[in-house]
Short mmCIF file of N, CA, C and O in Angstrom, two decimals:
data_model
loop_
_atom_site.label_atom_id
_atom_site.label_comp_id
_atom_site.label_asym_id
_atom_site.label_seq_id
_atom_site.Cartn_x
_atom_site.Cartn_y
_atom_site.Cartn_z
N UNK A 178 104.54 102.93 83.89
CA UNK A 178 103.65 104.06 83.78
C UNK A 178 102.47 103.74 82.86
O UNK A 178 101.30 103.99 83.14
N UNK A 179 102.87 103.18 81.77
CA UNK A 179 101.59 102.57 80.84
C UNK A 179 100.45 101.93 81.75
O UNK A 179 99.28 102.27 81.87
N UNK A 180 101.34 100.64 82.52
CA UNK A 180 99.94 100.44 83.25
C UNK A 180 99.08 100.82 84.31
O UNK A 180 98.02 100.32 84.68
N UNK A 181 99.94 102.12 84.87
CA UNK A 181 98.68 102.46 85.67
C UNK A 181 98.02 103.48 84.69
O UNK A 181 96.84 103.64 85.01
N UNK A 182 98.44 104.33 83.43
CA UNK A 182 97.60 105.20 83.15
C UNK A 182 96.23 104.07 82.30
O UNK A 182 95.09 104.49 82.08
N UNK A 183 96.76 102.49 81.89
CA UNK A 183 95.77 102.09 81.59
C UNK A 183 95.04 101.44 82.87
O UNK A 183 93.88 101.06 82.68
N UNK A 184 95.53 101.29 84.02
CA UNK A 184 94.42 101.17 84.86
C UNK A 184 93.30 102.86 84.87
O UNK A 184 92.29 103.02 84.19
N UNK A 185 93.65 103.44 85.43
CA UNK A 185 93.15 104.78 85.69
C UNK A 185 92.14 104.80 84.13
O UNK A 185 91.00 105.26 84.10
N UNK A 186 92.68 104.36 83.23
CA UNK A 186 91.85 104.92 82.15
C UNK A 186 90.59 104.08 82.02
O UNK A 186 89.54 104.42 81.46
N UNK A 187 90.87 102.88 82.64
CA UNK A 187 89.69 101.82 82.91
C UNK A 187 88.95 102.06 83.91
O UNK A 187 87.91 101.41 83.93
N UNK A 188 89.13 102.81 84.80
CA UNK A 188 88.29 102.92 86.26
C UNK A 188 87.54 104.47 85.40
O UNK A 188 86.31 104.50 85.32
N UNK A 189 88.07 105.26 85.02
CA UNK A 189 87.31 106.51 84.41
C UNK A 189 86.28 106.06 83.77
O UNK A 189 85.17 106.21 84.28
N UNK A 190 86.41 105.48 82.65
CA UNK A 190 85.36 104.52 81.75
C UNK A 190 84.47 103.90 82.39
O UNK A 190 83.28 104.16 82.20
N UNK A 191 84.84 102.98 83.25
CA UNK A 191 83.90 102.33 83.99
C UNK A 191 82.88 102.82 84.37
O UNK A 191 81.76 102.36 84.15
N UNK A 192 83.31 104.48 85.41
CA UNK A 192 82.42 105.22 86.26
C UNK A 192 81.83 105.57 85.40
O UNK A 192 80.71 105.38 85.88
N UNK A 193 81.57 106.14 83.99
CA UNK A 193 80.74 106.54 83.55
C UNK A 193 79.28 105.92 83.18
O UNK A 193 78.20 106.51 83.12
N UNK A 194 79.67 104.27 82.90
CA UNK A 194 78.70 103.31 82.90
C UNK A 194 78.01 102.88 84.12
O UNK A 194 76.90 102.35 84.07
N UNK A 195 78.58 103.08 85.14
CA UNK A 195 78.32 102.74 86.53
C UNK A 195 77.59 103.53 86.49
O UNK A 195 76.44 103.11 86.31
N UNK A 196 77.74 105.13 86.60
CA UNK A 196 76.88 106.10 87.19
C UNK A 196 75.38 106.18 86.00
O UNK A 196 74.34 106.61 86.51
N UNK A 197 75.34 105.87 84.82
CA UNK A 197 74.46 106.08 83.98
C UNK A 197 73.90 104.76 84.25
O UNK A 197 72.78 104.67 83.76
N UNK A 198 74.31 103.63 84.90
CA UNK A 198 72.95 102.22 84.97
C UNK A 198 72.49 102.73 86.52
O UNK A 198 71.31 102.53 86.79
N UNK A 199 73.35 103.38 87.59
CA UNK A 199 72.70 104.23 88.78
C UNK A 199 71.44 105.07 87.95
O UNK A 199 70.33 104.53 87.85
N UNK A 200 71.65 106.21 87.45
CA UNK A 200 70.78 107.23 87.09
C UNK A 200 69.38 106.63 86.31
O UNK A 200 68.27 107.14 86.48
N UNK A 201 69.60 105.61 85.53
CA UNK A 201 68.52 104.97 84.63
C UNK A 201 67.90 104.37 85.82
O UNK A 201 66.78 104.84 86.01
N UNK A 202 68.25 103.51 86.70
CA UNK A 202 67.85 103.06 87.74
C UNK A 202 66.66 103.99 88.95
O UNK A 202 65.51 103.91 89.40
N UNK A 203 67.84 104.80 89.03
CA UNK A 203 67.15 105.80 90.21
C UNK A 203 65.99 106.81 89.19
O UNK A 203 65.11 107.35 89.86
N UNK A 204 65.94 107.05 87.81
CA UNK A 204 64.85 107.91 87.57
C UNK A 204 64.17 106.98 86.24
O UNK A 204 64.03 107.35 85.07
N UNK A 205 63.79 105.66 86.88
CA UNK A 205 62.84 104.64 86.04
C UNK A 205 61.78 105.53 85.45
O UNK A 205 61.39 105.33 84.30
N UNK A 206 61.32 106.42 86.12
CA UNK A 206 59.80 107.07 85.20
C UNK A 206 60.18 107.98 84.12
O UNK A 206 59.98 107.97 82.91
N UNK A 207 60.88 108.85 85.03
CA UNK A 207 61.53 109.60 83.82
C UNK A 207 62.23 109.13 82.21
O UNK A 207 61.92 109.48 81.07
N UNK A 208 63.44 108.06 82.81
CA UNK A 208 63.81 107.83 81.68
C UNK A 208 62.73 106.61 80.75
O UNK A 208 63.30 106.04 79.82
N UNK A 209 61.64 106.33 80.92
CA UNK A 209 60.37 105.69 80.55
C UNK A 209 59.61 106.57 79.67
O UNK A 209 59.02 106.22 78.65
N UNK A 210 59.71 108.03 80.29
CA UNK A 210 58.95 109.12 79.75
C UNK A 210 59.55 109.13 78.22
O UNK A 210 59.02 108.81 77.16
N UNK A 211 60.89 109.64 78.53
CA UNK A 211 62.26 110.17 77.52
C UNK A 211 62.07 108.53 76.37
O UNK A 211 62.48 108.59 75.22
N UNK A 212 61.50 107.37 76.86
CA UNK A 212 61.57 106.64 75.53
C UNK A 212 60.39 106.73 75.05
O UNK A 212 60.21 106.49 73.86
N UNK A 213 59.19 107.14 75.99
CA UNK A 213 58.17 106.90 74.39
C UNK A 213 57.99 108.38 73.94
O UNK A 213 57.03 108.70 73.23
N UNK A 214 58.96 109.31 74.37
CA UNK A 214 59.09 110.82 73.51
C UNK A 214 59.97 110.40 72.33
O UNK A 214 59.73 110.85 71.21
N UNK A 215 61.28 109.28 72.60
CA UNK A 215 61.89 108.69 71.69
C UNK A 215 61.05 107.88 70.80
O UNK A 215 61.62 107.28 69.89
N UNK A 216 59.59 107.75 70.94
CA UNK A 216 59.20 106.21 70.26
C UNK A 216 59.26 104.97 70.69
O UNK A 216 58.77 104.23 69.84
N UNK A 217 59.53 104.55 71.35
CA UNK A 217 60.14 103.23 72.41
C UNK A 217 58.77 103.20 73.18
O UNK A 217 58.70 103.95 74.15
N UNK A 218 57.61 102.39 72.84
CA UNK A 218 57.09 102.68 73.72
C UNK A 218 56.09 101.18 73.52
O UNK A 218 54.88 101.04 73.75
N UNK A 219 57.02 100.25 73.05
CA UNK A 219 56.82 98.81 73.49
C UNK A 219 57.70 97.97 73.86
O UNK A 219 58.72 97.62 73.26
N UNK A 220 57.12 97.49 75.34
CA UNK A 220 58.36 96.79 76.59
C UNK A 220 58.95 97.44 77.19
O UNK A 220 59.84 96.87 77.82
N UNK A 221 58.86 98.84 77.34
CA UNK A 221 59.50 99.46 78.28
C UNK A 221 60.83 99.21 79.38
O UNK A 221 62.02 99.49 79.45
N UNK A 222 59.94 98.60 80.04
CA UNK A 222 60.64 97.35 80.96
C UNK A 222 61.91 96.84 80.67
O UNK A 222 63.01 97.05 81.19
N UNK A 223 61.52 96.00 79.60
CA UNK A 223 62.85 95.10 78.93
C UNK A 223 63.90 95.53 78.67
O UNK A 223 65.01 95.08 78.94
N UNK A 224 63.51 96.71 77.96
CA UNK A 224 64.84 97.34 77.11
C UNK A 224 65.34 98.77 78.01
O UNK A 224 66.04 99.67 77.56
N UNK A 225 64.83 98.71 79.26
CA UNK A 225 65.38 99.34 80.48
C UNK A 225 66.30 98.61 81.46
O UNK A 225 67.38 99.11 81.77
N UNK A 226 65.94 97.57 81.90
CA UNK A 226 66.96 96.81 82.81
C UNK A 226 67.80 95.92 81.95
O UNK A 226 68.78 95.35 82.42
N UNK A 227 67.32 95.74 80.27
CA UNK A 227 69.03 94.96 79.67
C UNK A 227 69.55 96.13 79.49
O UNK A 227 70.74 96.15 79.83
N UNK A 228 69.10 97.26 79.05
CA UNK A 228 70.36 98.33 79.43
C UNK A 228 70.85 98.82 80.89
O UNK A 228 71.88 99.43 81.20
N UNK A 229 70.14 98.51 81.42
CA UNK A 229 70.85 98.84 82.78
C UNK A 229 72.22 97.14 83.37
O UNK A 229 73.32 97.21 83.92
N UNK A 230 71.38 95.88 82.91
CA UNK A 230 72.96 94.70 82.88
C UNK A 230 73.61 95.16 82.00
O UNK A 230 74.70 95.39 82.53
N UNK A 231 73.67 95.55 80.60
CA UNK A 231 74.50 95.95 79.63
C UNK A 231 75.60 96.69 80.16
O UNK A 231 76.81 96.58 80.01
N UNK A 232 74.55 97.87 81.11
CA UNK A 232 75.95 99.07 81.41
C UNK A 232 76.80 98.58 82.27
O UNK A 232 78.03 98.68 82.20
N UNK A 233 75.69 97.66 83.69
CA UNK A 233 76.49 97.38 84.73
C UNK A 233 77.82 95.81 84.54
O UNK A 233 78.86 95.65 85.18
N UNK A 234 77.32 95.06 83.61
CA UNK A 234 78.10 93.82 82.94
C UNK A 234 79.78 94.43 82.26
O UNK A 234 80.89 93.90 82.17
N UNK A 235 79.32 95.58 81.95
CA UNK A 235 80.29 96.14 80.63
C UNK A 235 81.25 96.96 81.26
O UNK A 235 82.42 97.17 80.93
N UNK A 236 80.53 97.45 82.33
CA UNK A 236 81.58 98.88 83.46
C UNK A 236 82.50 97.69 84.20
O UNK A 236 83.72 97.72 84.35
N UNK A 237 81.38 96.45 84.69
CA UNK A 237 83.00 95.34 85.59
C UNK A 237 83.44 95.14 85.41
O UNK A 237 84.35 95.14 86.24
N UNK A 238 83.80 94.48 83.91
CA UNK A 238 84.26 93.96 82.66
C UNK A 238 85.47 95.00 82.69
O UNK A 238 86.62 94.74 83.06
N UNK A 239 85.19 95.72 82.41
CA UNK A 239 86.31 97.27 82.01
C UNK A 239 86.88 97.41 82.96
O UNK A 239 88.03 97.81 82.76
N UNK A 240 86.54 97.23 84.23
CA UNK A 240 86.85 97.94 85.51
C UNK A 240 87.98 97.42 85.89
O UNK A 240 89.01 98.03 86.16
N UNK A 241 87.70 95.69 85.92
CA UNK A 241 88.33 94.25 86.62
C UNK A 241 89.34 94.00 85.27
O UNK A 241 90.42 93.51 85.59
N UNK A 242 89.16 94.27 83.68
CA UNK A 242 90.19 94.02 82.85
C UNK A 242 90.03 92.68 82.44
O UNK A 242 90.88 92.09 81.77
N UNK A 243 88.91 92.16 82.84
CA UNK A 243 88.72 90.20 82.56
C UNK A 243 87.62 90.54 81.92
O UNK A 243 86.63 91.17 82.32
N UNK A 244 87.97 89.87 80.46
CA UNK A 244 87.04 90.11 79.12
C UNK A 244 86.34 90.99 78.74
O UNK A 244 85.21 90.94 78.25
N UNK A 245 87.21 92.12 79.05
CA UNK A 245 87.30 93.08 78.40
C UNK A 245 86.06 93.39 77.11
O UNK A 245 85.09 94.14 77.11
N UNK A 246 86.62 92.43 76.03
CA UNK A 246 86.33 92.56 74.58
C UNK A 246 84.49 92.34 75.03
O UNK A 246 83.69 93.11 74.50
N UNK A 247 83.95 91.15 76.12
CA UNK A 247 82.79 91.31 75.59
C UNK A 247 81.91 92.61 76.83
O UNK A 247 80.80 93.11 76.64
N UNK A 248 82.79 92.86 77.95
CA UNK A 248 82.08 94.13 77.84
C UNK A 248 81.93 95.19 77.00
O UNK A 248 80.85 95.76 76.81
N UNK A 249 82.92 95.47 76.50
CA UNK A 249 83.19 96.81 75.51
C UNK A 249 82.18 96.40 74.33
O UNK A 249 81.94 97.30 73.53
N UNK A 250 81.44 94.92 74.07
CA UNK A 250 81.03 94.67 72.58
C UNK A 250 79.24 95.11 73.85
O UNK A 250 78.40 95.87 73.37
N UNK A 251 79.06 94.67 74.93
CA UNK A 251 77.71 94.71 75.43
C UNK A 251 77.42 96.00 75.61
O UNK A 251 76.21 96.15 75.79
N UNK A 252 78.40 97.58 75.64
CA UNK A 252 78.59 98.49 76.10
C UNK A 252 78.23 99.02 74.52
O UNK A 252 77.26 99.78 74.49
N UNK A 253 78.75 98.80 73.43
CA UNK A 253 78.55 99.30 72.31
C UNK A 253 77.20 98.76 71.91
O UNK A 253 76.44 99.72 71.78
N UNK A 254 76.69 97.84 71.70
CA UNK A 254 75.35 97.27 71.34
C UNK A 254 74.38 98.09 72.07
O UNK A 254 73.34 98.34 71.46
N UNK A 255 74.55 98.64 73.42
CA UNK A 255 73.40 99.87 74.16
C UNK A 255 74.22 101.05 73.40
O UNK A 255 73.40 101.77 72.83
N UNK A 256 75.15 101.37 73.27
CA UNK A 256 75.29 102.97 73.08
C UNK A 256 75.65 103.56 71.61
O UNK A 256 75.81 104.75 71.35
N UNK A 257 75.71 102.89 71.06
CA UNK A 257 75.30 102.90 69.29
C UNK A 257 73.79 103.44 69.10
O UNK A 257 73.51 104.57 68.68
N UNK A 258 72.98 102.54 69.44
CA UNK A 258 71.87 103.06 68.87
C UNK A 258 71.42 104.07 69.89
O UNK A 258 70.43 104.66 69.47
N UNK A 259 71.72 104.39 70.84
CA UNK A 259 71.36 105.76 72.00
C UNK A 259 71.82 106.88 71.25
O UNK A 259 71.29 107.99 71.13
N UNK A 260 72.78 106.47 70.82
CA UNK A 260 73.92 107.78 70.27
C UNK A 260 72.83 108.79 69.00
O UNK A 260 72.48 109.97 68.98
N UNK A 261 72.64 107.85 68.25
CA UNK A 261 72.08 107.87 66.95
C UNK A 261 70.63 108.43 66.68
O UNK A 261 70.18 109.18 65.81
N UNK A 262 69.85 107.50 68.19
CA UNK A 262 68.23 107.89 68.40
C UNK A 262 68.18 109.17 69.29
O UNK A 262 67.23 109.88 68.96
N UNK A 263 68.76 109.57 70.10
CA UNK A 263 68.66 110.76 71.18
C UNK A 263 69.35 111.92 70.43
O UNK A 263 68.70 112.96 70.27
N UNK A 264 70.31 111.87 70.07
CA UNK A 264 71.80 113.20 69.88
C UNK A 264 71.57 113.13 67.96
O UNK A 264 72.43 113.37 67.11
N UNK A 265 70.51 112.82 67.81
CA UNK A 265 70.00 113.31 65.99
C UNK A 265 69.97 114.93 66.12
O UNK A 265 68.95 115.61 66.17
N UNK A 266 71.49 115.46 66.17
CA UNK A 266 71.47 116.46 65.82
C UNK A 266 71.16 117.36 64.50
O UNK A 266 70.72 118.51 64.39
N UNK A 267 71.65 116.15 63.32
CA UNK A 267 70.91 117.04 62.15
C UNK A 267 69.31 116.99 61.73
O UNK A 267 68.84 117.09 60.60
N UNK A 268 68.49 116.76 63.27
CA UNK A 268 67.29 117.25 62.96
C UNK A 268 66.65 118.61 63.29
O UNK A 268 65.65 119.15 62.83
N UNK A 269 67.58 119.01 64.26
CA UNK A 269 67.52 120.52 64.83
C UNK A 269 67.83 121.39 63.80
O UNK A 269 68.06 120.92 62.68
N UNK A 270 67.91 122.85 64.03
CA UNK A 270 67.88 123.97 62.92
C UNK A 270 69.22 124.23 63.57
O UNK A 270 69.51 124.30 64.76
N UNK A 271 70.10 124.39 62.30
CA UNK A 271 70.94 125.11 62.70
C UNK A 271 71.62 126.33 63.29
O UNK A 271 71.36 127.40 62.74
N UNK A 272 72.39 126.34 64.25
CA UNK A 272 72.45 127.89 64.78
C UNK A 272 71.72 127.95 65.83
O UNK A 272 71.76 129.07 66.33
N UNK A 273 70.84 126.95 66.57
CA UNK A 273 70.07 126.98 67.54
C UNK A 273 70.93 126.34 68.51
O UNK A 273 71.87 125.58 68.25
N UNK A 274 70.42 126.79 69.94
CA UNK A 274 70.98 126.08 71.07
C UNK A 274 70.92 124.58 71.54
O UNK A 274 71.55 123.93 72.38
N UNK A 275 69.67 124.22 70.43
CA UNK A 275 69.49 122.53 70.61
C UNK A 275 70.28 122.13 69.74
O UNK A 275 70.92 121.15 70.09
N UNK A 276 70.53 122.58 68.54
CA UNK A 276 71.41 121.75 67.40
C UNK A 276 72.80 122.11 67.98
O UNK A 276 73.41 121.06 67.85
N UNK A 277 73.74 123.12 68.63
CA UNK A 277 74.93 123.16 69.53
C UNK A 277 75.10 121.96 70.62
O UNK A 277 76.20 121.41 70.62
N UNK A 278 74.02 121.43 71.66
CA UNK A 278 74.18 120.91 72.30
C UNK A 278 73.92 119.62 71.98
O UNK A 278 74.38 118.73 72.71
N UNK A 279 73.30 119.37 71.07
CA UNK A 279 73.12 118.05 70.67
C UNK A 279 74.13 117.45 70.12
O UNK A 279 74.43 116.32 70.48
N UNK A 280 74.98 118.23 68.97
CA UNK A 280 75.95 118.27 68.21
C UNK A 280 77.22 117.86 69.21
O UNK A 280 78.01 116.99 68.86
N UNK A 281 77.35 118.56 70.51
CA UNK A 281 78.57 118.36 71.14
C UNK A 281 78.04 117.19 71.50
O UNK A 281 78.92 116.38 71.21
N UNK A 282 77.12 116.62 71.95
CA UNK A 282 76.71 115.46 72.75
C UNK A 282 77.04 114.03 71.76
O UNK A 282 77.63 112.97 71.95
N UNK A 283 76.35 114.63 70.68
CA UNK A 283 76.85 113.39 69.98
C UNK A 283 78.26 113.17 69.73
O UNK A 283 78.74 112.08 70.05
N UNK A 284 79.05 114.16 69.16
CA UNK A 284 80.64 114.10 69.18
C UNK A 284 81.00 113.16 70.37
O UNK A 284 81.60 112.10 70.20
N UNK A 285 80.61 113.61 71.56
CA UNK A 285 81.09 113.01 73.22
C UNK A 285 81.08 111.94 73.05
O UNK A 285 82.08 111.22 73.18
N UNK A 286 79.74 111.48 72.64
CA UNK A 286 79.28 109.78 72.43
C UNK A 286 79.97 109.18 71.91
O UNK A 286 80.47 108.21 72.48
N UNK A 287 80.38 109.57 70.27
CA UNK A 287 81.28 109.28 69.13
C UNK A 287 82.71 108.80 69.66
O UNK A 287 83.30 107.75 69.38
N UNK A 288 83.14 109.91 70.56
CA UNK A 288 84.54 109.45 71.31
C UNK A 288 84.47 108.52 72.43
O UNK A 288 85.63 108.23 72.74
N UNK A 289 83.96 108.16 72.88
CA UNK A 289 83.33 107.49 73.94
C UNK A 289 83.33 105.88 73.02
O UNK A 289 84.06 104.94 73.31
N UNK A 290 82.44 105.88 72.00
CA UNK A 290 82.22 104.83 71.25
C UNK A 290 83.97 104.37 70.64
O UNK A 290 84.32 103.21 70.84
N UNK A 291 84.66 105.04 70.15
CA UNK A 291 86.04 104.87 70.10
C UNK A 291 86.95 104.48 71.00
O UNK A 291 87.84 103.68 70.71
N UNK A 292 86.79 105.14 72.43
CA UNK A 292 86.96 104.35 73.63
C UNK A 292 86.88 103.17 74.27
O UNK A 292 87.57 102.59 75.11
N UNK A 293 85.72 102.91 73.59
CA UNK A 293 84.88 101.22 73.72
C UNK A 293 85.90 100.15 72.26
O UNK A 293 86.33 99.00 72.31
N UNK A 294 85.94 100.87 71.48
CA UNK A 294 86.25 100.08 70.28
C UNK A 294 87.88 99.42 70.42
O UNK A 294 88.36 98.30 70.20
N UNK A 295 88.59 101.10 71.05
CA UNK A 295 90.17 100.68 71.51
C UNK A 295 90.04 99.73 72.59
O UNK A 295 90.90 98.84 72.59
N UNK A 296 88.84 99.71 73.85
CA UNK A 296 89.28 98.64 74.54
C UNK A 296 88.61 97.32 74.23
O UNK A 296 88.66 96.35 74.99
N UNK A 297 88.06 97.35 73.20
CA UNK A 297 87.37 95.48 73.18
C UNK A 297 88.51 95.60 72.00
O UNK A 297 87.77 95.55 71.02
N UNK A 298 89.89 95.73 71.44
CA UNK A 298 90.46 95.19 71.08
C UNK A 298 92.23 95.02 71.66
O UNK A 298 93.28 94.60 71.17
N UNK A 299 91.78 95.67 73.06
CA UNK A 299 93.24 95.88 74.06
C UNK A 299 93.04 94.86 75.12
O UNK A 299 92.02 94.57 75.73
N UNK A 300 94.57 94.27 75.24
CA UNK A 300 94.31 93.49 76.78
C UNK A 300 94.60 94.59 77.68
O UNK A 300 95.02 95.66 77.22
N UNK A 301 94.38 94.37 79.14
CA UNK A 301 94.35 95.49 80.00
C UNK A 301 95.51 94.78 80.45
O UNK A 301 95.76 93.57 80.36
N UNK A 302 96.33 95.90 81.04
CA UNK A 302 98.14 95.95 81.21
C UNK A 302 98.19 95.06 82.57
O UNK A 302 97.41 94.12 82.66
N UNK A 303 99.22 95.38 83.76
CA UNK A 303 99.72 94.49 84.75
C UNK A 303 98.35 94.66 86.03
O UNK A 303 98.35 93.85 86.95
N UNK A 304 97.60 95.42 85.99
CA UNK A 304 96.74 95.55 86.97
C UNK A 304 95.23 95.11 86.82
O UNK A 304 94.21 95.68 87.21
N UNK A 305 95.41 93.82 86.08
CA UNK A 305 94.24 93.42 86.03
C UNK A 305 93.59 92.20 86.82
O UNK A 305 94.51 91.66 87.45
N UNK A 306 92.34 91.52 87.06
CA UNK A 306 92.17 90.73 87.65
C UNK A 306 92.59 89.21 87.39
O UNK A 306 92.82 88.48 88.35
N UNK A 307 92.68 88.80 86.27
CA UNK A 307 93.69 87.38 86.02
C UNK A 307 94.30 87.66 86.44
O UNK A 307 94.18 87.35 87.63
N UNK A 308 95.86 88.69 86.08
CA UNK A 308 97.37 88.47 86.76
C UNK A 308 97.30 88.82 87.81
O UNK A 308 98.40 88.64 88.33
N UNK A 309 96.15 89.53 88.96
CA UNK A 309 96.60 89.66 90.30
C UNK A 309 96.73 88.12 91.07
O UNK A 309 97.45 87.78 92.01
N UNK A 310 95.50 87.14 90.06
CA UNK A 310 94.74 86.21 90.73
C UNK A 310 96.32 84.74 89.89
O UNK A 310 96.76 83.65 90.26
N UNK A 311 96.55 85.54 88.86
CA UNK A 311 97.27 84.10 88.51
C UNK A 311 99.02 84.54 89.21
O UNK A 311 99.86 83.66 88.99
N UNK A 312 99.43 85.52 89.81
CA UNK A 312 100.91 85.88 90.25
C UNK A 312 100.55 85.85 91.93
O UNK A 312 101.48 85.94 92.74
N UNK A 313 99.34 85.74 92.31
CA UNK A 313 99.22 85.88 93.70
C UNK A 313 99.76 84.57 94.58
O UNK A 313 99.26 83.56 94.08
N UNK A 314 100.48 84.29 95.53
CA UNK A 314 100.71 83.17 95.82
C UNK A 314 99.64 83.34 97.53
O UNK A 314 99.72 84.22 98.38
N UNK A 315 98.94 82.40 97.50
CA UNK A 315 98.10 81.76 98.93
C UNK A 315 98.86 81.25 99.67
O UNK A 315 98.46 80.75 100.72
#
């Protein structure tokens, strides 16, 4: 039972990185806009598609259970400082609907980032891609 709830818990994780290097992908202007409202507004480019390999390197990594540790470390190096620069909730006024939603957002992140931390220091259980590939007989 452990290892499928740690498969399942790796394919959940994954999708979330999957679907956020999709979304960065599919709304390039937008999220271009959202960095030089962030300040980001030298190289654009660059620090858009290594976060988009970051997410997509780090979600296969997680997905497949084969080295794990350096997706989860390429996955934290993009979402550390996202967390920190976007979801600055204690710059909002308190009691407002932006400092509520920001506040939960960052929490989300926070657990999310803990998520990443438990798996770049977990091997992934019987359903991963070494032991399918090293118990498989041809």
């Amino acid at each position: 039972m452990k290892d499928i709830f740690d498969l399942v818990g790796r394919v959940l994780l994954s999708f979330l990185f999957f679907f956020e290097a999709y979304d960065y992908f599919a709304y390039e202007r937008l999220n271009k806009e959202a960095m030089t409202i962030y300040g980001l507004t030298w190289n654009q480019n660059f620090f858009l598609y290594v976060a988009i390999f970051f997410l997509i390197v780090g979600a296969i990594t997680l997905l497949l259970g084969y080295r794990m540790r350096l997706g989860a470390i390429l996955l934290l190096i993009y979402f550390i400082p996202l967390t920190f620069i976007v979801h600055d909730f204690w710059t909002e006024i308190p009691g407002t609907d932006d400092y509520r939603l920001q506040s939960i957002l960052f929490m989300k992140n926070v657990a999310i980032i803990g998520g990443l931390l438990i798996a770049a220091t977990h091997i992934s259980g019987r359903y991963r891609i070494r032991r399918i590939f090293a118990t498989t007989k041809v």
